[in-house]
Amino acid sequence: MEISPASRHIPVLLDACLDLMRPALSGPDSVYVDATTGMGGHLDAVLEAFPHVRAVAIDRDAAALDMARRRVGERASRCVFVHTTYDHLDEALAKVGSRANVVMMDLGVSSYQLDERERGFSYARDAALDMRMDRSSDVTAAHLLANLSEAELTRILYRWGEEKCARRIARAIVAHRARAPIETSAQLVEIVRQALPQAAKRRGGNPAKRTFQALRIAVNDEIAILEAALPKAIAALAPGGRLVVESYHSLEDRLVKSAMREATRSRVPDRLPVKEQDRQATYVLLTPKAVKADAGEIAHNSRSQSVRLRALARREETIERRTQL
C-alpha cells in the first residue's frame, strides 16, 4: 500500500510559519509562492488555512511536484505548478501576473528525496550515488567522485561540507577510484570512515555526514541557486508581503541572514538632512533571532532539530525620496 505524502512529510515549525504568513495573506486574491514545494506540506496547510489564496508551487523535482498535487487534492485548482529551480521564481510568478504576498523557502533536501533509497541522498542506506534533485540532470555524485581532481574534491568538501579533514578524504577518494569506481553510498561511507583520524570519528553523528552534504550541494548547485534566489524573492514581495525561510545548515542560514540584513538596511546616506522616518528601509526584519524547534517538536520530528527560521516583511508604504543634486 502506498504511503500518503501527508504521512511521509511533516512540515517543520508549521504553526510558526503560518503565524508569520497570516498578516500578509489576509487580503483577497493574495498570492503565496512556495519556492521549494517538495511533498507539499506547507502548501497544503496554507491552502487550507487561507481559502482565498492562490499559490505558485515551484520545485525542481518533477516527482515531488506530482506528489504535492495529489496531496492538495481539489485545492490544486488554486495552484500553478512550475517545474524549475527557485532562482526562477520571478518567471514563475509572472504566470499569475502578480507580486507575491508571501514567499516560502524550505531549504535543503526534501523528506521525499531522503526517504527514496534509489535517490542516493542518505548515508544511512546503501544505494547508487545519485543525489540529483532534478533527475533530468546529467551530473550525479558518482560522476563527481570519478572526475574531479583531488584539489577540486578538497575544495568542495571543505567549502560545502565544512569538513576539517577534507584533504584526507579527497586523497582517499582518489586513491580508491584508481583501483575501482566509487558507485554506492556504502562504499563512500567506508572510504570516509577509513580516512578520518580516530578523534574525528568520535564526533557526533555519522562521520560521512559532511561529505554527503558537500556532494549533494555540488551536484545540485544549491548555494549558487540560493544566492541568486534570495534577492529575487525579496524584490518580488508586494507591499506588506513577507519572505519566510527555513534553513538546515550554517551555509544556508548565513546567506539568508546576510540577505535579510542587507535588505533591511536604510539606503539614505547619513549626511542627508531628512526626517528619521524617511530613513526607514523598505523591508523590516520579523525575526531578530532565528526561530528554532522546541524539544517537543524535535521529539515528534527529528528533522526539525537543525532548523533556523527567519522572516522579513516589506513595509506597507514606501516613501519616494528625491534628492536635488
PDB file of N, CA, C and O in Angstrom, residues 235-296:
ATOM      1  N   ALA A 235      12.659  41.073  -3.795  1.00  0.00           N
ATOM      2  CA  ALA A 235      12.149  42.063  -4.744  1.00  0.00           C
ATOM      3  C   ALA A 235      10.732  41.739  -5.207  1.00  0.00           C
ATOM      4  O   ALA A 235       9.987  42.635  -5.603  1.00  0.00           O
ATOM      5  N   ALA A 236      10.344  40.460  -5.151  1.00  0.00           N
ATOM      6  CA  ALA A 236       9.031  40.040  -5.639  1.00  0.00           C
ATOM      7  C   ALA A 236       7.897  40.347  -4.675  1.00  0.00           C
ATOM      8  O   ALA A 236       6.722  40.226  -5.040  1.00  0.00           O
ATOM      9  N   LEU A 237       8.214  40.750  -3.450  1.00  0.00           N
ATOM     10  CA  LEU A 237       7.177  40.955  -2.437  1.00  0.00           C
ATOM     11  C   LEU A 237       6.357  42.210  -2.707  1.00  0.00           C
ATOM     12  O   LEU A 237       6.894  43.273  -3.005  1.00  0.00           O
ATOM     13  N   ALA A 238       5.056  42.056  -2.581  1.00  0.00           N
ATOM     14  CA  ALA A 238       4.148  43.208  -2.634  1.00  0.00           C
ATOM     15  C   ALA A 238       4.280  43.988  -1.329  1.00  0.00           C
ATOM     16  O   ALA A 238       4.781  43.464  -0.329  1.00  0.00           O
ATOM     17  N   PRO A 239       3.838  45.266  -1.288  1.00  0.00           N
ATOM     18  CA  PRO A 239       3.810  45.990  -0.015  1.00  0.00           C
ATOM     19  C   PRO A 239       3.071  45.181   1.044  1.00  0.00           C
ATOM     20  O   PRO A 239       1.966  44.680   0.804  1.00  0.00           O
ATOM     21  N   GLY A 240       3.699  45.014   2.204  1.00  0.00           N
ATOM     22  CA  GLY A 240       3.130  44.179   3.257  1.00  0.00           C
ATOM     23  C   GLY A 240       3.462  42.711   3.113  1.00  0.00           C
ATOM     24  O   GLY A 240       3.110  41.907   3.986  1.00  0.00           O
ATOM     25  N   GLY A 241       4.127  42.341   2.016  1.00  0.00           N
ATOM     26  CA  GLY A 241       4.474  40.942   1.776  1.00  0.00           C
ATOM     27  C   GLY A 241       5.592  40.441   2.665  1.00  0.00           C
ATOM     28  O   GLY A 241       6.340  41.234   3.262  1.00  0.00           O
ATOM     29  N   ARG A 242       5.708  39.124   2.765  1.00  0.00           N
ATOM     30  CA  ARG A 242       6.667  38.524   3.691  1.00  0.00           C
ATOM     31  C   ARG A 242       7.449  37.386   3.037  1.00  0.00           C
ATOM     32  O   ARG A 242       6.894  36.602   2.253  1.00  0.00           O
ATOM     33  N   LEU A 243       8.733  37.310   3.370  1.00  0.00           N
ATOM     34  CA  LEU A 243       9.596  36.196   2.989  1.00  0.00           C
ATOM     35  C   LEU A 243       9.871  35.368   4.230  1.00  0.00           C
ATOM     36  O   LEU A 243      10.342  35.896   5.247  1.00  0.00           O
ATOM     37  N   VAL A 244       9.584  34.079   4.157  1.00  0.00           N
ATOM     38  CA  VAL A 244       9.763  33.153   5.279  1.00  0.00           C
ATOM     39  C   VAL A 244      10.699  32.053   4.808  1.00  0.00           C
ATOM     40  O   VAL A 244      10.430  31.389   3.803  1.00  0.00           O
ATOM     41  N   VAL A 245      11.814  31.840   5.538  1.00  0.00           N
ATOM     42  CA  VAL A 245      12.834  30.893   5.095  1.00  0.00           C
ATOM     43  C   VAL A 245      13.241  29.967   6.234  1.00  0.00           C
ATOM     44  O   VAL A 245      13.562  30.421   7.339  1.00  0.00           O
ATOM     45  N   GLU A 246      13.245  28.668   5.940  1.00  0.00           N
ATOM     46  CA  GLU A 246      13.757  27.669   6.873  1.00  0.00           C
ATOM     47  C   GLU A 246      15.059  27.099   6.320  1.00  0.00           C
ATOM     48  O   GLU A 246      15.090  26.588   5.198  1.00  0.00           O
ATOM     49  N   SER A 247      16.125  27.194   7.111  1.00  0.00           N
ATOM     50  CA  SER A 247      17.437  26.663   6.737  1.00  0.00           C
ATOM     51  C   SER A 247      17.802  25.523   7.675  1.00  0.00           C
ATOM     52  O   SER A 247      17.360  25.493   8.824  1.00  0.00           O
ATOM     53  N   TYR A 248      18.679  24.630   7.188  1.00  0.00           N
ATOM     54  CA  TYR A 248      19.002  23.444   7.984  1.00  0.00           C
ATOM     55  C   TYR A 248      20.502  23.249   8.193  1.00  0.00           C
ATOM     56  O   TYR A 248      20.903  22.305   8.854  1.00  0.00           O
ATOM     57  N   HIS A 249      21.332  24.114   7.627  1.00  0.00           N
ATOM     58  CA  HIS A 249      22.752  24.092   7.968  1.00  0.00           C
ATOM     59  C   HIS A 249      23.309  25.504   7.871  1.00  0.00           C
ATOM     60  O   HIS A 249      22.676  26.407   7.304  1.00  0.00           O
ATOM     61  N   SER A 250      24.478  25.689   8.442  1.00  0.00           N
ATOM     62  CA  SER A 250      25.024  27.035   8.631  1.00  0.00           C
ATOM     63  C   SER A 250      25.291  27.761   7.326  1.00  0.00           C
ATOM     64  O   SER A 250      25.177  28.994   7.257  1.00  0.00           O
ATOM     65  N   LEU A 251      25.656  27.051   6.259  1.00  0.00           N
ATOM     66  CA  LEU A 251      25.920  27.705   4.979  1.00  0.00           C
ATOM     67  C   LEU A 251      24.674  28.427   4.477  1.00  0.00           C
ATOM     68  O   LEU A 251      24.737  29.588   4.072  1.00  0.00           O
ATOM     69  N   GLU A 252      23.551  27.728   4.483  1.00  0.00           N
ATOM     70  CA  GLU A 252      22.287  28.336   4.055  1.00  0.00           C
ATOM     71  C   GLU A 252      21.906  29.490   4.969  1.00  0.00           C
ATOM     72  O   GLU A 252      21.542  30.573   4.507  1.00  0.00           O
ATOM     73  N   ASP A 253      21.974  29.240   6.270  1.00  0.00           N
ATOM     74  CA  ASP A 253      21.496  30.237   7.222  1.00  0.00           C
ATOM     75  C   ASP A 253      22.308  31.524   7.144  1.00  0.00           C
ATOM     76  O   ASP A 253      21.756  32.621   7.272  1.00  0.00           O
ATOM     77  N   ARG A 254      23.606  31.414   6.923  1.00  0.00           N
ATOM     78  CA  ARG A 254      24.428  32.623   6.800  1.00  0.00           C
ATOM     79  C   ARG A 254      24.011  33.453   5.593  1.00  0.00           C
ATOM     80  O   ARG A 254      23.963  34.686   5.657  1.00  0.00           O
ATOM     81  N   LEU A 255      23.719  32.790   4.478  1.00  0.00           N
ATOM     82  CA  LEU A 255      23.280  33.504   3.279  1.00  0.00           C
ATOM     83  C   LEU A 255      21.934  34.190   3.512  1.00  0.00           C
ATOM     84  O   LEU A 255      21.731  35.339   3.109  1.00  0.00           O
ATOM     85  N   VAL A 256      21.010  33.475   4.141  1.00  0.00           N
ATOM     86  CA  VAL A 256      19.687  34.037   4.418  1.00  0.00           C
ATOM     87  C   VAL A 256      19.805  35.229   5.362  1.00  0.00           C
ATOM     88  O   VAL A 256      19.231  36.302   5.118  1.00  0.00           O
ATOM     89  N   LYS A 257      20.560  35.072   6.433  1.00  0.00           N
ATOM     90  CA  LYS A 257      20.744  36.143   7.413  1.00  0.00           C
ATOM     91  C   LYS A 257      21.368  37.374   6.761  1.00  0.00           C
ATOM     92  O   LYS A 257      20.933  38.506   6.989  1.00  0.00           O
ATOM     93  N   SER A 258      22.373  37.151   5.916  1.00  0.00           N
ATOM     94  CA  SER A 258      23.056  38.257   5.248  1.00  0.00           C
ATOM     95  C   SER A 258      22.128  38.991   4.283  1.00  0.00           C
ATOM     96  O   SER A 258      22.094  40.229   4.247  1.00  0.00           O
ATOM     97  N   ALA A 259      21.362  38.231   3.485  1.00  0.00           N
ATOM     98  CA  ALA A 259      20.453  38.848   2.513  1.00  0.00           C
ATOM     99  C   ALA A 259      19.372  39.663   3.215  1.00  0.00           C
ATOM    100  O   ALA A 259      19.018  40.765   2.770  1.00  0.00           O
ATOM    101  N   MET A 260      18.846  39.144   4.309  1.00  0.00           N
ATOM    102  CA  MET A 260      17.810  39.874   5.044  1.00  0.00           C
ATOM    103  C   MET A 260      18.380  41.105   5.722  1.00  0.00           C
ATOM    104  O   MET A 260      17.749  42.172   5.738  1.00  0.00           O
ATOM    105  N   ARG A 261      19.568  40.983   6.274  1.00  0.00           N
ATOM    106  CA  ARG A 261      20.195  42.133   6.914  1.00  0.00           C
ATOM    107  C   ARG A 261      20.452  43.249   5.897  1.00  0.00           C
ATOM    108  O   ARG A 261      20.212  44.425   6.171  1.00  0.00           O
ATOM    109  N   GLU A 262      20.929  42.873   4.708  1.00  0.00           N
ATOM    110  CA  GLU A 262      21.193  43.861   3.661  1.00  0.00           C
ATOM    111  C   GLU A 262      19.898  44.536   3.209  1.00  0.00           C
ATOM    112  O   GLU A 262      19.854  45.753   2.986  1.00  0.00           O
ATOM    113  N   ALA A 263      18.827  43.753   3.085  1.00  0.00           N
ATOM    114  CA  ALA A 263      17.552  44.310   2.625  1.00  0.00           C
ATOM    115  C   ALA A 263      16.952  45.278   3.627  1.00  0.00           C
ATOM    116  O   ALA A 263      16.245  46.217   3.246  1.00  0.00           O
ATOM    117  N   THR A 264      17.221  45.075   4.906  1.00  0.00           N
ATOM    118  CA  THR A 264      16.620  45.905   5.945  1.00  0.00           C
ATOM    119  C   THR A 264      17.511  47.093   6.323  1.00  0.00           C
ATOM    120  O   THR A 264      17.223  47.805   7.288  1.00  0.00           O
ATOM    121  N   ARG A 265      18.573  47.319   5.561  1.00  0.00           N
ATOM    122  CA  ARG A 265      19.461  48.458   5.802  1.00  0.00           C
ATOM    123  C   ARG A 265      18.944  49.684   5.059  1.00  0.00           C
ATOM    124  O   ARG A 265      18.555  49.604   3.904  1.00  0.00           O
ATOM    125  N   SER A 266      18.934  50.809   5.728  1.00  0.00           N
ATOM    126  CA  SER A 266      18.489  52.052   5.095  1.00  0.00           C
ATOM    127  C   SER A 266      19.446  52.456   3.982  1.00  0.00           C
ATOM    128  O   SER A 266      20.658  52.329   4.110  1.00  0.00           O
ATOM    129  N   ARG A 267      18.879  52.947   2.874  1.00  0.00           N
ATOM    130  CA  ARG A 267      19.692  53.373   1.725  1.00  0.00           C
ATOM    131  C   ARG A 267      19.955  54.875   1.730  1.00  0.00           C
ATOM    132  O   ARG A 267      20.631  55.387   0.850  1.00  0.00           O
ATOM    133  N   VAL A 268      19.414  55.583   2.718  1.00  0.00           N
ATOM    134  CA  VAL A 268      19.581  57.032   2.760  1.00  0.00           C
ATOM    135  C   VAL A 268      20.908  57.366   3.436  1.00  0.00           C
ATOM    136  O   VAL A 268      21.131  56.985   4.595  1.00  0.00           O
ATOM    137  N   PRO A 269      21.818  58.069   2.771  1.00  0.00           N
ATOM    138  CA  PRO A 269      23.092  58.435   3.397  1.00  0.00           C
ATOM    139  C   PRO A 269      22.882  59.256   4.663  1.00  0.00           C
ATOM    140  O   PRO A 269      21.978  60.099   4.742  1.00  0.00           O
ATOM    141  N   ASP A 270      23.706  59.007   5.662  1.00  0.00           N
ATOM    142  CA  ASP A 270      23.568  59.695   6.951  1.00  0.00           C
ATOM    143  C   ASP A 270      23.686  61.205   6.805  1.00  0.00           C
ATOM    144  O   ASP A 270      23.101  61.964   7.582  1.00  0.00           O
ATOM    145  N   ARG A 271      24.431  61.643   5.805  1.00  0.00           N
ATOM    146  CA  ARG A 271      24.683  63.082   5.681  1.00  0.00           C
ATOM    147  C   ARG A 271      23.478  63.868   5.173  1.00  0.00           C
ATOM    148  O   ARG A 271      23.443  65.092   5.273  1.00  0.00           O
ATOM    149  N   LEU A 272      22.483  63.162   4.605  1.00  0.00           N
ATOM    150  CA  LEU A 272      21.327  63.876   4.062  1.00  0.00           C
ATOM    151  C   LEU A 272      20.400  64.329   5.189  1.00  0.00           C
ATOM    152  O   LEU A 272      20.048  63.546   6.077  1.00  0.00           O
ATOM    153  N   PRO A 273      19.934  65.598   5.151  1.00  0.00           N
ATOM    154  CA  PRO A 273      19.071  66.127   6.215  1.00  0.00           C
ATOM    155  C   PRO A 273      17.614  65.725   5.994  1.00  0.00           C
ATOM    156  O   PRO A 273      16.795  66.518   5.520  1.00  0.00           O
ATOM    157  N   VAL A 274      17.272  64.494   6.321  1.00  0.00           N
ATOM    158  CA  VAL A 274      15.895  64.019   6.151  1.00  0.00           C
ATOM    159  C   VAL A 274      15.344  63.585   7.499  1.00  0.00           C
ATOM    160  O   VAL A 274      16.088  63.323   8.448  1.00  0.00           O
ATOM    161  N   LYS A 275      14.034  63.501   7.579  1.00  0.00           N
ATOM    162  CA  LYS A 275      13.388  63.058   8.806  1.00  0.00           C
ATOM    163  C   LYS A 275      13.728  61.595   9.087  1.00  0.00           C
ATOM    164  O   LYS A 275      13.966  60.819   8.173  1.00  0.00           O
ATOM    165  N   GLU A 276      13.696  61.243  10.372  1.00  0.00           N
ATOM    166  CA  GLU A 276      14.089  59.895  10.767  1.00  0.00           C
ATOM    167  C   GLU A 276      13.204  58.837  10.106  1.00  0.00           C
ATOM    168  O   GLU A 276      13.672  57.781   9.694  1.00  0.00           O
ATOM    169  N   GLN A 277      11.896  59.127   9.983  1.00  0.00           N
ATOM    170  CA  GLN A 277      11.008  58.136   9.374  1.00  0.00           C
ATOM    171  C   GLN A 277      11.322  57.924   7.893  1.00  0.00           C
ATOM    172  O   GLN A 277      11.018  56.873   7.319  1.00  0.00           O
ATOM    173  N   ASP A 278      11.939  58.928   7.270  1.00  0.00           N
ATOM    174  CA  ASP A 278      12.305  58.788   5.864  1.00  0.00           C
ATOM    175  C   ASP A 278      13.541  57.925   5.671  1.00  0.00           C
ATOM    176  O   ASP A 278      13.872  57.544   4.545  1.00  0.00           O
ATOM    177  N   ARG A 279      14.231  57.655   6.782  1.00  0.00           N
ATOM    178  CA  ARG A 279      15.406  56.791   6.705  1.00  0.00           C
ATOM    179  C   ARG A 279      15.044  55.308   6.789  1.00  0.00           C
ATOM    180  O   ARG A 279      15.893  54.450   6.638  1.00  0.00           O
ATOM    181  N   GLN A 280      13.788  55.039   7.065  1.00  0.00           N
ATOM    182  CA  GLN A 280      13.375  53.645   7.231  1.00  0.00           C
ATOM    183  C   GLN A 280      13.614  52.854   5.947  1.00  0.00           C
ATOM    184  O   GLN A 280      13.330  53.323   4.845  1.00  0.00           O
ATOM    185  N   ALA A 281      14.135  51.659   6.122  1.00  0.00           N
ATOM    186  CA  ALA A 281      14.350  50.781   4.977  1.00  0.00           C
ATOM    187  C   ALA A 281      13.009  50.278   4.453  1.00  0.00           C
ATOM    188  O   ALA A 281      11.994  50.290   5.163  1.00  0.00           O
ATOM    189  N   THR A 282      13.007  49.823   3.207  1.00  0.00           N
ATOM    190  CA  THR A 282      11.783  49.294   2.599  1.00  0.00           C
ATOM    191  C   THR A 282      11.330  48.017   3.300  1.00  0.00           C
ATOM    192  O   THR A 282      10.138  47.720   3.359  1.00  0.00           O
ATOM    193  N   TYR A 283      12.287  47.277   3.862  1.00  0.00           N
ATOM    194  CA  TYR A 283      11.990  45.986   4.489  1.00  0.00           C
ATOM    195  C   TYR A 283      12.336  46.027   5.978  1.00  0.00           C
ATOM    196  O   TYR A 283      13.239  46.757   6.401  1.00  0.00           O
ATOM    197  N   VAL A 284      11.623  45.221   6.754  1.00  0.00           N
ATOM    198  CA  VAL A 284      11.862  45.147   8.191  1.00  0.00           C
ATOM    199  C   VAL A 284      12.003  43.679   8.598  1.00  0.00           C
ATOM    200  O   VAL A 284      11.279  42.806   8.115  1.00  0.00           O
ATOM    201  N   LEU A 285      12.943  43.415   9.479  1.00  0.00           N
ATOM    202  CA  LEU A 285      13.175  42.052   9.951  1.00  0.00           C
ATOM    203  C   LEU A 285      12.102  41.661  10.964  1.00  0.00           C
ATOM    204  O   LEU A 285      11.801  42.416  11.892  1.00  0.00           O
ATOM    205  N   LEU A 286      11.531  40.484  10.794  1.00  0.00           N
ATOM    206  CA  LEU A 286      10.495  39.992  11.707  1.00  0.00           C
ATOM    207  C   LEU A 286      11.054  39.064  12.770  1.00  0.00           C
ATOM    208  O   LEU A 286      10.392  38.807  13.780  1.00  0.00           O
ATOM    209  N   THR A 287      12.239  38.534  12.536  1.00  0.00           N
ATOM    210  CA  THR A 287      12.857  37.573  13.455  1.00  0.00           C
ATOM    211  C   THR A 287      14.249  38.079  13.828  1.00  0.00           C
ATOM    212  O   THR A 287      15.229  37.729  13.161  1.00  0.00           O
ATOM    213  N   PRO A 288      14.380  38.902  14.874  1.00  0.00           N
ATOM    214  CA  PRO A 288      15.709  39.382  15.271  1.00  0.00           C
ATOM    215  C   PRO A 288      16.689  38.237  15.508  1.00  0.00           C
ATOM    216  O   PRO A 288      17.882  38.348  15.236  1.00  0.00           O
ATOM    217  N   LYS A 289      16.169  37.129  16.030  1.00  0.00           N
ATOM    218  CA  LYS A 289      16.956  35.903  16.168  1.00  0.00           C
ATOM    219  C   LYS A 289      16.212  34.774  15.456  1.00  0.00           C
ATOM    220  O   LYS A 289      14.984  34.775  15.389  1.00  0.00           O
ATOM    221  N   ALA A 290      16.973  33.823  14.931  1.00  0.00           N
ATOM    222  CA  ALA A 290      16.352  32.700  14.237  1.00  0.00           C
ATOM    223  C   ALA A 290      15.457  31.918  15.201  1.00  0.00           C
ATOM    224  O   ALA A 290      15.811  31.692  16.366  1.00  0.00           O
ATOM    225  N   VAL A 291      14.302  31.508  14.709  1.00  0.00           N
ATOM    226  CA  VAL A 291      13.384  30.670  15.487  1.00  0.00           C
ATOM    227  C   VAL A 291      13.810  29.209  15.333  1.00  0.00           C
ATOM    228  O   VAL A 291      14.097  28.744  14.225  1.00  0.00           O
ATOM    229  N   LYS A 292      13.846  28.491  16.450  1.00  0.00           N
ATOM    230  CA  LYS A 292      14.249  27.087  16.444  1.00  0.00           C
ATOM    231  C   LYS A 292      13.102  26.209  16.950  1.00  0.00           C
ATOM    232  O   LYS A 292      12.191  26.690  17.627  1.00  0.00           O
ATOM    233  N   ALA A 293      13.170  24.940  16.620  1.00  0.00           N
ATOM    234  CA  ALA A 293      12.162  23.998  17.101  1.00  0.00           C
ATOM    235  C   ALA A 293      12.384  23.707  18.582  1.00  0.00           C
ATOM    236  O   ALA A 293      13.525  23.663  19.052  1.00  0.00           O
ATOM    237  N   ASP A 294      11.286  23.526  19.317  1.00  0.00           N
ATOM    238  CA  ASP A 294      11.421  23.190  20.737  1.00  0.00           C
ATOM    239  C   ASP A 294      11.581  21.681  20.916  1.00  0.00           C
ATOM    240  O   ASP A 294      11.512  20.907  19.951  1.00  0.00           O
ATOM    241  N   ALA A 295      11.785  21.273  22.139  1.00  0.00           N
ATOM    242  CA  ALA A 295      12.058  19.866  22.421  1.00  0.00           C
ATOM    243  C   ALA A 295      10.901  18.966  22.005  1.00  0.00           C
ATOM    244  O   ALA A 295      11.115  17.848  21.531  1.00  0.00           O
ATOM    245  N   GLY A 296       9.671  19.471  22.162  1.00  0.00           N
ATOM    246  CA  GLY A 296       8.508  18.668  21.798  1.00  0.00           C
ATOM    247  C   GLY A 296       8.468  18.377  20.315  1.00  0.00           C
ATOM    248  O   GLY A 296       8.206  17.238  19.907  1.00  0.00           O
TER     249      GLY A 296
END
